[in-house]
Short mmCIF file of C-alpha atoms in Angstrom, two decimals:
data_model
loop_
_atom_site.label_atom_id
_atom_site.label_comp_id
_atom_site.label_asym_id
_atom_site.label_seq_id
_atom_site.Cartn_x
_atom_site.Cartn_y
_atom_site.Cartn_z
CA MET D 245 0.00 0.00 0.00
CA ALA D 246 1.31 3.41 -0.99
CA PRO D 247 1.63 5.92 1.86
CA ALA D 248 -1.41 8.24 2.02
CA GLU D 249 0.92 11.23 1.76
CA THR D 250 1.92 10.28 -1.80
CA LYS D 251 -1.58 10.42 -3.24
CA GLY D 252 -1.57 12.12 -6.63
CA TYR D 253 2.13 11.64 -7.31
CA ARG D 254 3.00 11.15 -10.98
CA LEU D 255 6.13 10.34 -12.95
CA ASN D 256 6.02 13.51 -15.00
CA HIS D 257 9.11 13.49 -17.19
CA THR D 258 12.59 12.27 -18.00
CA MET D 259 15.31 14.73 -18.97
CA ILE D 260 18.24 14.07 -21.30
CA ARG D 261 20.74 16.56 -22.64
CA VAL D 262 20.99 16.87 -26.41
CA LYS D 263 23.75 18.33 -28.54
CA ASP D 264 21.69 19.64 -31.45
CA PRO D 265 17.97 20.35 -30.97
CA GLU D 266 17.36 20.51 -34.70
CA LYS D 267 18.36 16.85 -35.03
CA SER D 268 16.56 15.84 -31.83
CA LEU D 269 13.32 17.55 -32.83
CA LYS D 270 13.51 15.91 -36.24
CA PHE D 271 13.79 12.54 -34.48
CA TYR D 272 11.34 12.88 -31.59
CA ARG D 273 8.79 15.21 -33.17
CA ASP D 274 8.88 14.78 -36.94
CA ILE D 275 9.74 11.07 -37.10
CA LEU D 276 8.39 9.59 -33.83
CA GLY D 277 5.41 11.92 -33.71
CA MET D 278 5.71 13.59 -30.32
CA ASP D 279 4.18 17.03 -29.86
CA LEU D 280 6.37 19.89 -28.71
CA ILE D 281 4.11 20.85 -25.81
CA ASP D 282 6.29 23.49 -24.16
CA GLU D 283 9.61 25.33 -24.42
CA HIS D 284 11.69 27.40 -22.06
CA ASP D 285 14.33 29.62 -23.59
CA ALA D 286 17.08 30.93 -21.29
CA ASP D 287 20.29 32.77 -22.16
CA ASP D 288 22.58 29.76 -22.15
CA PHE D 289 20.20 26.86 -22.60
CA LYS D 290 16.80 25.94 -23.96
CA LEU D 291 14.40 23.27 -22.75
CA PHE D 292 12.00 21.37 -25.02
CA PHE D 293 9.10 19.37 -23.58
CA LEU D 294 7.68 16.66 -25.81
CA ALA D 295 4.81 14.22 -25.34
CA PHE D 296 2.76 11.92 -27.54
CA PRO D 297 -0.64 13.26 -28.66
CA ASP D 298 -2.19 9.85 -27.83
CA SER D 299 -0.83 9.93 -24.29
CA PRO D 300 -3.41 8.83 -21.69
CA SER D 301 -2.68 12.11 -19.90
CA ALA D 302 -2.83 14.34 -22.97
CA ASN D 303 -5.92 16.12 -21.58
CA ALA D 304 -4.52 16.63 -18.10
CA GLN D 305 -5.19 20.04 -16.61
CA SER D 306 -1.56 21.16 -16.81
CA ARG D 307 1.88 20.02 -17.93
CA ALA D 308 2.69 19.07 -14.34
CA HIS D 309 -0.30 16.72 -14.23
CA ARG D 310 0.90 14.75 -17.26
CA GLU D 311 3.06 11.66 -17.53
CA GLY D 312 5.14 10.49 -20.45
CA ILE D 313 6.94 13.77 -21.07
CA LEU D 314 10.46 13.86 -22.48
CA GLU D 315 12.46 16.97 -21.61
CA LEU D 316 15.40 17.79 -23.86
CA THR D 317 18.02 20.20 -22.52
CA TRP D 318 20.11 22.01 -25.10
CA ASN D 319 23.13 23.87 -23.80
CA LYS D 320 23.57 26.43 -26.53
CA GLY D 321 26.66 26.14 -28.64
CA THR D 322 27.30 22.42 -28.21
CA GLU D 323 25.89 21.79 -31.68
CA LYS D 324 28.84 23.72 -33.16
CA GLN D 325 31.56 21.75 -31.35
CA SER D 326 32.68 18.95 -33.63
CA ASP D 327 34.34 17.02 -30.81
CA PHE D 328 31.41 17.33 -28.40
CA SER D 329 29.09 14.47 -27.53
CA TYR D 330 26.90 13.43 -24.64
CA HIS D 331 27.29 10.19 -22.72
CA ASN D 332 24.46 7.71 -23.28
CA GLY D 333 24.80 5.83 -19.99
CA ASN D 334 25.30 2.45 -21.64
CA ASP D 335 28.92 2.83 -22.62
CA GLU D 336 31.13 3.02 -19.53
CA PRO D 337 30.57 4.54 -17.03
CA GLN D 338 27.11 2.98 -16.98
CA GLY D 339 23.98 4.32 -15.33
CA PHE D 340 20.95 5.49 -17.29
CA GLY D 341 19.79 2.85 -19.77
CA HIS D 342 17.06 3.98 -22.13
CA THR D 343 13.66 5.44 -22.71
CA CYS D 344 11.02 3.14 -24.21
CA ILE D 345 8.24 3.85 -26.66
CA SER D 346 5.34 1.44 -27.14
CA VAL D 347 3.78 1.20 -30.57
CA PRO D 348 0.80 -0.70 -32.02
CA ASN D 349 2.92 -2.71 -34.48
CA LEU D 350 6.60 -3.18 -33.72
CA GLN D 351 7.78 -4.48 -37.10
CA GLU D 352 5.90 -1.84 -39.07
CA ALA D 353 7.22 0.90 -36.81
CA CYS D 354 10.82 -0.27 -37.10
CA ASP D 355 10.63 -0.79 -40.86
CA ARG D 356 9.37 2.78 -41.21
CA LEU D 357 12.09 4.19 -38.93
CA GLU D 358 14.77 2.30 -40.83
CA LYS D 359 13.52 3.73 -44.12
CA LEU D 360 13.67 7.19 -42.59
CA GLY D 361 17.34 6.67 -41.77
CA VAL D 362 17.11 5.87 -38.07
CA GLU D 363 19.97 3.65 -36.87
CA PHE D 364 19.27 0.57 -34.82
CA LYS D 365 21.27 -1.19 -32.17
CA LYS D 366 18.82 -4.08 -32.51
CA ARG D 367 15.95 -4.49 -34.95
CA PRO D 368 13.10 -6.88 -34.00
CA GLN D 369 14.50 -9.50 -36.37
CA ASP D 370 18.04 -9.31 -34.92
CA GLY D 371 18.97 -11.77 -32.18
CA LYS D 372 16.57 -13.87 -30.17
CA MET D 373 14.23 -11.30 -28.67
CA ARG D 374 11.75 -10.59 -31.46
CA LYS D 375 9.45 -8.46 -29.37
CA ILE D 376 11.83 -5.61 -28.67
CA ALA D 377 14.04 -3.27 -30.66
CA PHE D 378 16.52 -0.60 -29.74
CA ALA D 379 16.99 2.47 -31.92
CA TYR D 380 19.62 5.17 -31.48
CA ASP D 381 18.48 8.75 -31.11
CA PRO D 382 20.71 11.50 -32.60
CA ASP D 383 22.86 11.58 -29.42
CA ARG D 384 23.17 7.77 -29.41
CA TYR D 385 20.81 7.40 -26.46
CA TRP D 386 19.01 4.08 -26.70
CA VAL D 387 15.27 4.15 -27.41
CA GLU D 388 13.63 0.81 -26.77
CA ILE D 389 10.59 0.05 -28.89
CA ILE D 390 7.98 -2.49 -27.80
CA SER D 391 4.56 -3.44 -29.07
CA THR D 392 1.20 -2.86 -27.40
CA GLU D 393 -0.27 -5.77 -29.39
CA MET G 172 0.97 17.34 -37.12
CA ALA G 173 2.21 13.95 -36.06
CA PRO G 174 2.66 11.43 -38.90
CA ALA G 175 -0.38 9.13 -39.20
CA GLU G 176 1.93 6.12 -38.82
CA THR G 177 2.75 7.07 -35.23
CA LYS G 178 -0.82 6.95 -33.96
CA GLY G 179 -0.99 5.23 -30.59
CA TYR G 180 2.68 5.72 -29.70
CA ARG G 181 3.36 6.18 -26.00
CA LEU G 182 6.39 6.99 -23.88
CA ASN G 183 6.18 3.81 -21.83
CA HIS G 184 9.14 3.83 -19.49
CA THR G 185 12.58 5.03 -18.49
CA MET G 186 15.24 2.56 -17.39
CA ILE G 187 18.04 3.21 -14.93
CA ARG G 188 20.47 0.71 -13.45
CA VAL G 189 20.53 0.41 -9.67
CA LYS G 190 23.18 -1.06 -7.41
CA ASP G 191 20.97 -2.38 -4.61
CA PRO G 192 17.28 -3.05 -5.29
CA GLU G 193 16.48 -3.21 -1.59
CA LYS G 194 17.48 0.44 -1.21
CA SER G 195 15.84 1.45 -4.49
CA LEU G 196 12.53 -0.25 -3.65
CA LYS G 197 12.56 1.38 -0.25
CA PHE G 198 12.95 4.76 -1.99
CA TYR G 199 10.65 4.44 -5.00
CA ARG G 200 8.00 2.12 -3.54
CA ASP G 201 7.92 2.55 0.21
CA ILE G 202 8.80 6.25 0.43
CA LEU G 203 7.62 7.74 -2.90
CA GLY G 204 4.63 5.43 -3.17
CA MET G 205 5.10 3.75 -6.54
CA ASP G 206 3.57 0.32 -7.08
CA LEU G 207 5.80 -2.56 -8.12
CA ILE G 208 3.68 -3.52 -11.12
CA ASP G 209 5.93 -6.18 -12.67
CA GLU G 210 9.21 -8.03 -12.24
CA HIS G 211 11.42 -10.10 -14.50
CA ASP G 212 13.97 -12.33 -12.84
CA ALA G 213 16.82 -13.66 -14.99
CA ASP G 214 19.98 -15.50 -13.95
CA ASP G 215 22.28 -12.49 -13.86
CA PHE G 216 19.90 -9.60 -13.54
CA LYS G 217 16.44 -8.66 -12.35
CA LEU G 218 14.10 -5.98 -13.67
CA PHE G 219 11.61 -4.08 -11.52
CA PHE G 220 8.79 -2.05 -13.10
CA LEU G 221 7.26 0.67 -10.94
CA ALA G 222 4.44 3.12 -11.56
CA PHE G 223 2.29 5.43 -9.47
CA PRO G 224 -1.17 4.11 -8.53
CA ASP G 225 -2.67 7.53 -9.44
CA SER G 226 -1.11 7.44 -12.90
CA PRO G 227 -3.56 8.56 -15.63
CA SER G 228 -2.76 5.27 -17.39
CA ALA G 229 -3.09 3.04 -14.32
CA ASN G 230 -6.09 1.27 -15.86
CA ALA G 231 -4.53 0.74 -19.27
CA GLN G 232 -5.14 -2.68 -20.78
CA SER G 233 -1.52 -3.80 -20.42
CA ARG G 234 1.85 -2.67 -19.12
CA ALA G 235 2.85 -1.73 -22.66
CA HIS G 236 -0.12 0.64 -22.92
CA ARG G 237 0.93 2.59 -19.84
CA GLU G 238 3.08 5.67 -19.45
CA GLY G 239 5.02 6.84 -16.43
CA ILE G 240 6.79 3.55 -15.72
CA LEU G 241 10.22 3.45 -14.12
CA GLU G 242 12.25 0.33 -14.90
CA LEU G 243 15.08 -0.50 -12.51
CA THR G 244 17.74 -2.93 -13.72
CA TRP G 245 19.69 -4.74 -11.04
CA ASN G 246 22.77 -6.61 -12.18
CA LYS G 247 23.05 -9.18 -9.43
CA GLY G 248 26.05 -8.90 -7.16
CA THR G 249 26.72 -5.20 -7.57
CA GLU G 250 25.15 -4.56 -4.16
CA LYS G 251 28.00 -6.50 -2.54
CA GLN G 252 30.80 -4.54 -4.22
CA SER G 253 31.83 -1.75 -1.88
CA ASP G 254 33.65 0.19 -4.61
CA PHE G 255 30.84 -0.12 -7.17
CA SER G 256 28.58 2.74 -8.16
CA TYR G 257 26.54 3.80 -11.15
CA HIS G 258 27.04 7.04 -13.05
CA ASN G 259 24.20 9.53 -12.63
CA GLY G 260 24.70 11.40 -15.91
CA ASN G 261 25.14 14.79 -14.24
CA ASP G 262 28.70 14.39 -13.07
CA GLU G 263 31.09 14.19 -16.05
CA PRO G 264 30.64 12.68 -18.58
CA GLN G 265 27.19 14.25 -18.80
CA GLY G 266 24.13 12.92 -20.60
CA PHE G 267 20.99 11.77 -18.78
CA GLY G 268 19.74 14.41 -16.38
CA HIS G 269 16.88 13.29 -14.15
CA THR G 270 13.45 11.86 -13.74
CA CYS G 271 10.75 14.16 -12.38
CA ILE G 272 7.85 13.48 -10.07
CA SER G 273 4.95 15.89 -9.74
CA VAL G 274 3.21 16.13 -6.39
CA PRO G 275 0.19 18.05 -5.10
CA ASN G 276 2.19 20.04 -2.54
CA LEU G 277 5.90 20.50 -3.11
CA GLN G 278 6.91 21.81 0.32
CA GLU G 279 4.92 19.17 2.21
CA ALA G 280 6.34 16.42 0.01
CA CYS G 281 9.93 17.58 0.47
CA ASP G 282 9.56 18.10 4.22
CA ARG G 283 8.27 14.53 4.52
CA LEU G 284 11.09 13.13 2.38
CA GLU G 285 13.68 15.00 4.40
CA LYS G 286 12.24 13.59 7.63
CA LEU G 287 12.47 10.11 6.10
CA GLY G 288 16.19 10.61 5.49
CA VAL G 289 16.14 11.41 1.77
CA GLU G 290 19.06 13.61 0.73
CA PHE G 291 18.48 16.70 -1.35
CA LYS G 292 20.61 18.46 -3.92
CA LYS G 293 18.18 21.37 -3.68
CA ARG G 294 15.19 21.77 -1.40
CA PRO G 295 12.40 24.19 -2.47
CA GLN G 296 13.70 26.80 -0.05
CA ASP G 297 17.30 26.59 -1.32
CA GLY G 298 18.35 29.05 -4.01
CA LYS G 299 16.06 31.16 -6.12
CA MET G 300 13.80 28.60 -7.77
CA ARG G 301 11.18 27.93 -5.09
CA LYS G 302 8.98 25.79 -7.29
CA ILE G 303 11.39 22.91 -7.88
CA ALA G 304 13.48 20.57 -5.77
CA PHE G 305 15.99 17.87 -6.57
CA ALA G 306 16.34 14.80 -4.37
CA TYR G 307 18.97 12.10 -4.68
CA ASP G 308 17.83 8.53 -5.12
CA PRO G 309 19.97 5.77 -3.52
CA ASP G 310 22.29 5.68 -6.58
CA ARG G 311 22.59 9.48 -6.57
CA TYR G 312 20.40 9.86 -9.63
CA TRP G 313 18.61 13.20 -9.48
CA VAL G 314 14.85 13.14 -8.97
CA GLU G 315 13.26 16.50 -9.68
CA ILE G 316 10.11 17.28 -7.73
CA ILE G 317 7.56 19.81 -8.95
CA SER G 318 4.09 20.76 -7.86
CA THR G 319 0.83 20.21 -9.69
CA GLU G 320 -0.74 23.08 -7.78
#
């Protein structure tokens, strides 16, 4: 039983840093279909909040009431540094693993992503586990893809 | 407009590796109030899936249809290694930033967590930003806390 004091708690978002928001928005918004639901532009950095339009909490009364939000932090200027890259948490030193998107049809989704130039660590047909795939986002973070079917 | 092919996509979960599941379950389940909704026990590792009971997708037809799930990966044995720790993505090399939990009353939530021994990087009353806090989970991952009010 959850403590009474935690009533109403929600897992609102996950934040990852991205080198180049143009590439990240192409991936998460234009290809994967997330909505850019909010932005916060500061002098040195800019935050992008993305969520799927079919999210169960899409009609929540505010951004803070939602779940399933991805926050991208862009520290301005990193996109111009050729030797700059973020750490994906799966190469050493390990920590963070991945985000995961569920889709109605895994094979169709992955075939489409592959055609659109998305790189995969593991397609559904690779290896033994046919029910999961791992794509790379533009910063080489892993995005697991599973099926709701 | 989201591509028609991405209809039904959801941001299902975020995975982080944890050193000691006993400590992590105490934090995420017993203190924060998440439900342990699923487990997968393999020879070398064990996965724990947690979600808030008040999640907007709590009544979804399957785990894959939900949002707001936190997956903890425990590689068995790490809890016994005194010199072992995971990388939280905020110390160098940077990448992953944090997860974020929204709560009905930020100050009450943080006061309670502090009383329960949770360490904070930033309490609401620290610094200028009074509307956010950052707690440390047992692996020193940052957990942002914001208010839905």
